[in-house]
Amino acid sequence: MFRRIKNKFLRYFVIFIYFIIIFFCAIEINFLWLFGYSPSIQDIKNPEMSVSSEVYYADGKLIGRYSKENRTPVEFNSISPNLVNALVATEDVRFYKHHGVDFYSFFTSMLSTAKGDKRGGSTITQQLAKNLFETRKKKSQGLIRHVPVINTIVSKVKEWFTAFQIERVYKKQEILTLYFNTVPFGNNTFGIKAASLKYFNKTPDKLNAAQSAMLIGMLKATSTYNPIRNPDKSIDRRNIVLGQMQKYGYITKTEFAADTTQKLNLDLSYIEDESQGDSYIRRAVEKWLDKWCKDNGYNLYEDGLKIYTTIDPRLQQYAEEAVEEKMKMLQKRFYNLWGNKIAWRDLDGKIITDFLLKNEQRLPIYKLLDQKYHGDTTQIKQYFEKKKKMRIFSWNGDRDTTFSSVDSIKYYAKILNTGMMTIEPSSGKIKVWVGGIDHRYFNYDHVNQSRRQAGSTFKPFAYVTALDNGFTPCDKFTDQPVSIKFMDNGKPDVWSPQNADFHFTYQEMSLRWAMGKSVNSITAQVTEKVGWNKIVEYAHKCGIESPLKSVPSVSLGTNDVSVFEMVRAYSTFLNKGNRVDPILVSKITDQDGNTLAEFKPKTEKVLSDETAWLMLYMFRGGMEEPGGTSQALWEYPGLWKKDNQIGGKTGTSSKYVDGWYMGITKDLVTGVWVGADDRSVHFTSSETGEGSHTALPIFARFMEKVYADPKSGYKYGLFPKPWTKITKEYNCPSPHLSVDSLETDSLANPIDTSAVKPAEEENPESKPPVQNR
């Protein structure tokens, strides 16, 4: 065919063009799967962003979404002309003249690159093709991607094809609008609106020339020209963009001179609402599904999954309301206690002098400042002490203020936080998940991320070990001093725990009475009898996964554990001795409703029916035994209708750092932790800081709300009857004594437990190792 062309040069030129056409067609049809996906004209007419997944409550109400990109689209008339001019002047000065591909710029850029002056030749439309259709991502590439040079040529040809098609479908203004809405600015910030709010707290139509130039300058390399990390480089790049704007007549020489001398003038006070309904639950679900997504090849942020959780919206609402009501009161109490005094203290009550410095050094920006100022601590200090506008959390609503970074550290150090979780052991379903007081300001989840000393809420693992190894609830021990010799890391040591009030009554108590009143000396004796290694074994068996140091004080809760673990472990007792792996997600479907996965709880029998039921009987001792530490629940009349029964255990770590309450009803197990995020900040007395005064009220108010709602599905009632024949003695009422109501919970004086007034919880503050309630 080609031989008919007599002119040799013309013949070779035609052959070249012929093969170019075949090559282009092969790319377009993805011949033999060599070249990968190319967007069709239909794709270009209806471009799709990544499809977010949605997460729902158990009743189908939307909780939030998982969106890959933090973007808020804008219309062209909401974009400042300064942005358009800066973009065109810098990225594609011939934008209004070409039809998607600027071959003049392409060939001139190749010549410049050959001379050592590397610059891009892609038009705005080509860049849009890359941003919108990911023409250089793996899924857009075929087998040819393994051939380096050919792969680059194929990608460039695809960009050309896509750019031509975009120009056929859209007008120039529409192309610019699409570009500004899809362009990435780094740090999960996509689109001009998200970027302008992030860096200047302004909408895109309010940006001046200098601000527009800075944002457009970032597009060359979002990390290199990030104005927060690299302000000097950002200014240099901004001035280059301003130079282009002046060169092509978008600004005058006078405006250029004025703009290039400006500082960046960032305003970082805008709090991004990029969460798509972000919450502790949403983040917990993401973590819970991480392995499933990896194993099954799904992307939570792209594949449009519908995720149905086990969270009950009614119970969740009541829990959040109880947290807000009680934590607001606790925070006021904490402020009244400390006032303007410095709250961060060591174990001896002395101020921690380097507290602020250590907190500054934990901030990501500290390392950058250290590099920028070459270790000059004076300049670093000046940065942290510089005042700036910011929005802060408060229980009276978000507050706009002027704080330095140091002010912010001081302020948030005194904020108390909480973690709360409720499970229905019979189904294994998590019903409530409150990871903290406000996810917008406190991302750290205090249900499953935070681990704190459990205090006396850990004591039940000593007693369940005893009951499962020959002891009965009626076995008696004397409240007296005890010393236990043990080896700690190969060195001999002696543990001599004090009671919370530093007094011993020398009175015989049943195990139920001792656990109900949380007597340290008897818990220590039980620990010595059954062995601390055995207690660690039973704690792990019931559901504690955190590493536990096997020492005698383990039974007083000296190890760090999570609320999640404690609730799971306590649910074993209500679940007939079956440890359950709680489920947070019940079902996942695709966008069309097709079920992809359903989840059922895994259970394992770890305790006998008898031991599990006896432990429930022991937990009721907190309400029924003399000086029981749960008796503050009597102050909530909404809990005690129709002969309702509640069991539970308070806990307070040394120095009142952590307050706990583990509450059990006939249907639910709830765990609550309260404390400051930094352990050096805490209450100072039993009247203010014990778990019975911090965590227990949250549980009580929550259950009052649940019982008051007939639609909640949970009613008053007695604990379950024995699931099997009880062979051990357990019905051994303790003597009811009375003390002066002004005394603490010391049994040195009698106490009348028939009264509504609860006994105070024991003082956990004692000599090391910590003595807890």
XYZ file of C-alpha atoms in Angstrom, residues 141-550:
410
model
C -2.765 1.521 33.462
C -2.536 -1.825 31.748
C 0.248 -4.344 31.343
C 2.353 -1.721 29.577
C 2.933 0.045 32.923
C 5.906 -2.233 33.470
C 7.707 -0.628 30.511
C 9.037 2.719 31.869
C 9.307 5.018 28.839
C 6.320 3.584 26.958
C 4.237 3.886 30.125
C 4.956 7.632 30.317
C 4.078 8.132 26.642
C 0.808 6.217 27.037
C -0.170 8.280 30.105
C 0.533 11.516 28.247
C -1.517 10.400 25.232
C -4.414 9.513 27.536
C -4.236 12.982 29.057
C -4.400 14.488 25.568
C -7.408 12.394 24.581
C -9.211 13.192 27.823
C -8.346 16.896 27.602
C -9.731 17.124 24.049
C -12.941 15.422 25.163
C -13.285 17.707 28.200
C -12.975 20.749 25.940
C -15.693 19.334 23.682
C -18.105 18.868 26.586
C -17.407 21.896 28.809
C -16.983 25.632 28.405
C -13.836 27.343 29.659
C -15.516 28.662 32.813
C -16.876 25.192 33.597
C -13.401 23.716 33.159
C -11.965 26.267 35.577
C -14.739 25.517 38.075
C -14.107 21.780 37.852
C -10.386 22.377 38.241
C -10.758 24.559 41.337
C -13.099 22.009 42.902
C -10.814 19.008 42.331
C -7.284 20.316 42.720
C -5.442 18.925 45.777
C -3.742 21.244 48.295
C -2.234 18.511 50.484
C -3.176 17.226 53.951
C -6.487 15.818 52.666
C -7.553 19.292 51.508
C -9.194 19.261 48.095
C -10.719 22.187 46.238
C -10.217 25.911 46.560
C -12.902 26.483 49.201
C -11.395 24.016 51.659
C -7.937 25.518 51.065
C -8.990 29.162 51.396
C -10.839 28.456 54.638
C -7.978 26.377 55.985
C -5.251 28.963 55.420
C -7.078 32.299 55.485
C -10.473 31.598 57.090
C -12.039 33.192 54.016
C -14.300 31.965 51.268
C -12.669 31.901 47.783
C -14.457 35.024 46.572
C -12.843 37.142 49.318
C -9.189 36.350 48.507
C -6.887 39.156 47.405
C -4.096 38.840 44.842
C -1.359 37.900 47.353
C -3.489 35.253 49.022
C -4.574 33.856 45.659
C -0.966 33.721 44.499
C 0.090 31.806 47.613
C -2.581 29.133 47.084
C -1.872 28.796 43.363
C 1.835 28.641 44.145
C 1.222 25.591 46.348
C 0.018 23.579 43.351
C 3.582 23.108 42.078
C 4.450 21.069 45.209
C 1.977 21.112 48.086
C 4.460 19.916 50.707
C 7.413 22.036 49.615
C 5.370 25.238 49.467
C 3.149 24.514 52.466
C 2.880 27.914 54.227
C 2.751 26.371 57.700
C 5.744 24.072 57.340
C 7.823 26.152 54.939
C 6.717 29.806 55.160
C 9.866 31.206 53.496
C 9.569 28.900 50.482
C 5.873 29.669 50.306
C 6.572 33.400 50.139
C 9.186 32.902 47.412
C 6.783 30.818 45.363
C 3.944 33.296 45.932
C 6.116 36.122 44.619
C 6.909 34.129 41.491
C 3.183 33.746 40.840
C 2.671 37.467 41.461
C 5.466 38.116 38.960
C 3.601 36.089 36.349
C 0.399 37.996 37.099
C 2.237 41.291 36.632
C 3.954 40.033 33.486
C 0.652 39.223 31.796
C -1.141 42.351 32.955
C -3.364 40.991 35.716
C -1.822 43.311 38.331
C 0.160 46.550 38.042
C 3.791 47.105 38.967
C 2.650 49.078 42.014
C 0.383 46.245 43.149
C 3.172 43.745 42.541
C 5.603 45.767 44.676
C 3.075 46.058 47.501
C 1.974 42.407 47.413
C 5.471 40.932 47.364
C 6.417 42.748 50.558
C 3.463 41.357 52.498
C 3.787 38.597 55.036
C 1.691 35.487 54.516
C -0.854 36.678 57.127
C -2.339 33.218 57.614
C -5.485 32.837 59.695
C -5.595 29.264 60.995
C -8.494 29.774 63.384
C -11.024 28.063 61.128
C -12.102 24.696 62.530
C -12.700 22.425 59.585
C -15.970 20.566 59.457
C -14.402 17.959 57.243
C -15.601 15.055 59.281
C -18.790 14.199 57.425
C -20.441 13.637 60.784
C -17.215 12.723 62.516
C -17.586 11.249 65.958
C -16.011 8.749 68.316
C -18.370 6.095 66.950
C -17.421 6.804 63.350
C -13.725 6.511 64.132
C -14.268 3.386 66.249
C -16.139 1.724 63.382
C -13.313 2.592 60.998
C -10.800 0.947 63.302
C -13.072 -2.039 63.884
C -13.444 -2.627 60.123
C -9.803 -2.065 59.218
C -8.905 -5.764 59.024
C -12.138 -6.703 57.253
C -11.552 -4.076 54.572
C -7.979 -5.222 53.995
C -8.945 -8.903 53.892
C -11.800 -8.304 51.454
C -10.287 -5.596 49.272
C -12.605 -2.744 50.184
C -11.785 0.914 50.692
C -14.007 2.586 53.271
C -13.443 5.986 51.666
C -14.105 5.034 48.042
C -16.370 2.008 47.705
C -19.717 3.365 48.874
C -20.373 0.806 51.597
C -23.354 1.019 53.928
C -22.350 0.037 57.455
C -24.934 -0.765 60.097
C -23.686 -0.543 63.673
C -25.095 -2.052 66.861
C -25.282 1.381 68.536
C -28.738 2.124 69.917
C -29.539 5.787 69.102
C -31.773 6.220 72.159
C -29.215 4.832 74.580
C -26.432 6.737 72.860
C -28.379 9.968 73.235
C -29.063 9.297 76.932
C -25.397 8.475 77.535
C -24.229 11.671 75.833
C -26.787 13.701 77.789
C -25.673 12.111 81.076
C -22.027 12.805 80.231
C -22.751 16.429 79.394
C -24.860 16.981 82.516
C -22.437 15.390 84.982
C -19.129 16.341 83.363
C -20.224 19.964 83.278
C -20.739 19.783 87.057
C -17.457 17.942 87.587
C -15.554 20.531 85.564
C -17.015 23.320 87.676
C -16.004 21.409 90.804
C -12.500 20.975 89.419
C -12.159 24.683 88.606
C -13.398 25.586 92.098
C -10.780 23.264 93.578
C -7.790 24.605 91.655
C -8.841 28.147 90.729
C -5.808 29.928 89.303
C -3.385 27.551 91.009
C -1.130 25.310 88.947
C -2.734 21.863 88.767
C 0.116 19.728 87.396
C 1.861 18.182 90.373
C 4.067 15.193 91.107
C 3.186 12.458 93.627
C 4.474 14.660 96.447
C 2.254 17.551 95.410
C 5.109 19.641 94.019
C 4.636 21.622 90.801
C 6.133 19.938 87.726
C 8.367 22.716 86.434
C 8.928 21.331 82.935
C 5.274 20.401 82.342
C 4.671 23.099 79.721
C 7.961 22.473 77.922
C 7.288 18.734 77.626
C 3.825 19.417 76.259
C 5.273 21.856 73.716
C 7.824 19.265 72.652
C 5.059 16.728 72.017
C 3.484 19.019 69.431
C 4.370 18.186 65.777
C 5.373 21.788 65.118
C 8.072 21.789 67.810
C 10.487 19.742 65.710
C 9.934 22.046 62.741
C 10.570 25.111 64.887
C 13.677 23.512 66.334
C 15.024 23.027 62.805
C 13.952 26.481 61.636
C 15.547 28.308 64.570
C 18.517 25.926 64.835
C 17.680 24.978 68.411
C 17.337 28.588 69.600
C 14.984 28.062 72.559
C 14.371 31.802 72.934
C 12.825 32.082 69.469
C 10.896 28.858 69.979
C 9.560 30.201 73.268
C 8.533 33.437 71.581
C 6.565 31.445 69.014
C 4.668 29.506 71.669
C 3.955 32.667 73.658
C 2.650 34.640 70.686
C -1.066 35.382 71.011
C -3.444 34.453 68.195
C -7.146 34.050 67.671
C -8.522 30.598 68.243
C -11.729 28.809 69.097
C -11.688 26.674 72.232
C -13.953 24.157 73.900
C -16.070 25.133 76.881
C -19.121 23.625 78.550
C -20.997 26.837 77.765
C -20.413 26.437 74.042
C -17.454 27.056 71.738
C -15.616 30.206 72.708
C -13.562 32.510 70.488
C -10.581 33.911 72.321
C -7.006 35.103 71.931
C -4.569 32.525 73.276
C -0.933 31.695 72.866
C 0.039 28.057 72.439
C 1.155 28.067 76.074
C -2.237 29.442 77.129
C -3.905 26.665 75.169
C -1.795 23.963 76.848
C -2.612 25.374 80.283
C -6.294 25.622 79.483
C -6.764 22.128 78.097
C -4.627 20.520 80.803
C -7.377 21.333 83.304
C -10.204 19.892 81.200
C -11.612 16.627 82.541
C -12.531 13.914 80.052
C -14.422 10.641 80.085
C -14.934 7.338 78.324
C -18.137 5.297 78.467
C -19.306 2.070 76.876
C -22.388 -0.121 77.287
C -22.809 -3.679 76.051
C -25.700 -6.110 75.978
C -23.842 -9.300 76.967
C -26.552 -11.697 75.778
C -26.154 -10.480 72.181
C -22.598 -9.165 72.351
C -23.794 -5.897 70.832
C -22.210 -2.612 71.853
C -25.077 -0.239 72.566
C -23.255 2.912 73.672
C -19.862 4.362 72.768
C -18.820 7.743 74.185
C -15.114 8.229 73.548
C -14.851 11.651 75.178
C -16.573 14.946 75.847
C -16.265 16.444 72.338
C -14.682 14.772 69.322
C -14.044 18.092 67.563
C -11.525 19.122 70.203
C -10.508 15.796 71.779
C -9.896 13.141 69.124
C -8.348 10.653 71.518
C -10.854 7.878 72.226
C -11.100 7.072 75.933
C -12.978 3.828 75.305
C -10.440 1.789 73.384
C -7.362 3.982 72.864
C -6.800 5.261 76.378
C -5.550 2.898 79.065
C -5.578 3.948 82.703
C -5.198 2.368 86.133
C -8.419 0.551 86.955
C -8.174 0.943 90.725
C -10.639 -1.157 92.690
C -12.719 -2.018 89.627
C -10.026 -4.647 89.086
C -10.636 -6.329 92.471
C -13.437 -8.584 91.162
C -10.822 -10.557 89.222
C -9.224 -11.507 92.538
C -12.584 -12.596 93.929
C -13.663 -14.539 90.836
C -10.337 -16.368 91.002
C -11.087 -17.248 94.619
C -14.674 -18.377 93.944
C -13.554 -20.528 91.032
C -10.884 -22.172 93.163
C -12.698 -23.391 96.266
C -13.719 -20.227 98.133
C -17.298 -19.082 98.790
C -18.863 -15.629 99.198
C -19.306 -16.416 102.888
C -15.679 -17.290 103.628
C -14.343 -14.826 106.165
C -11.113 -12.914 106.472
C -10.036 -10.403 109.091
C -9.455 -6.781 108.198
C -5.914 -6.495 109.515
C -2.428 -5.531 108.354
C -0.846 -7.896 105.873
C 2.651 -8.121 104.379
C 3.339 -10.179 101.288
C 6.843 -11.121 100.229
C 7.471 -11.435 96.501
C 10.152 -11.177 93.848
C 10.052 -8.127 91.599
C 12.344 -8.432 88.565
C 14.510 -10.864 90.485
C 14.733 -8.694 93.588
C 13.011 -9.522 96.895
C 10.287 -7.079 97.903
C 7.497 -6.759 100.449
C 4.027 -5.394 99.819
C 2.131 -4.025 102.811
C -1.060 -2.372 101.558
C -3.010 0.106 103.633
C -6.755 0.425 103.673
C -8.130 3.526 102.077
C -8.692 5.285 105.374
C -5.375 3.991 106.797
C -7.274 2.089 109.499
C -7.884 -1.599 110.142
C -11.031 -2.700 111.986
C -9.733 -6.168 112.923
C -13.225 -7.366 112.122
C -14.125 -10.550 110.308
C -15.816 -9.962 106.973
C -17.246 -12.275 104.354
C -15.730 -12.057 100.904
C -18.961 -10.450 99.674
C -18.787 -7.778 102.351
C -15.090 -7.179 101.698
C -15.613 -6.768 97.948
C -18.734 -4.640 98.423
C -16.887 -2.304 100.780
C -13.663 -2.634 98.789
C -11.389 -3.513 101.703
C -7.774 -3.508 100.540
C -6.371 -5.679 103.325
C -8.759 -8.545 102.625
C -8.296 -8.263 98.861
C -4.549 -8.573 99.517
C -5.089 -11.683 101.644
C -7.221 -13.227 98.907
C -4.480 -12.369 96.421
C -1.913 -14.143 98.579
C -4.150 -17.201 98.918
C -4.966 -17.692 95.229
C -1.731 -16.245 93.789
C -1.274 -13.103 91.737
C -0.283 -15.119 88.679
C -3.658 -16.828 88.891
C -5.464 -13.489 89.094
C -3.690 -12.296 85.965
C -4.723 -15.536 84.247
C -8.387 -15.056 85.169
C -8.377 -11.395 84.149
C -7.090 -12.357 80.713
C -9.533 -15.237 80.563
C -12.472 -12.905 81.229
C -11.447 -10.438 78.527
C -8.562 -8.172 79.595
C -6.019 -8.029 76.754
C -3.587 -5.398 78.038
C -0.330 -6.722 79.498
C -0.596 -7.118 83.268
C 2.404 -7.047 85.561
C 2.093 -10.066 87.824
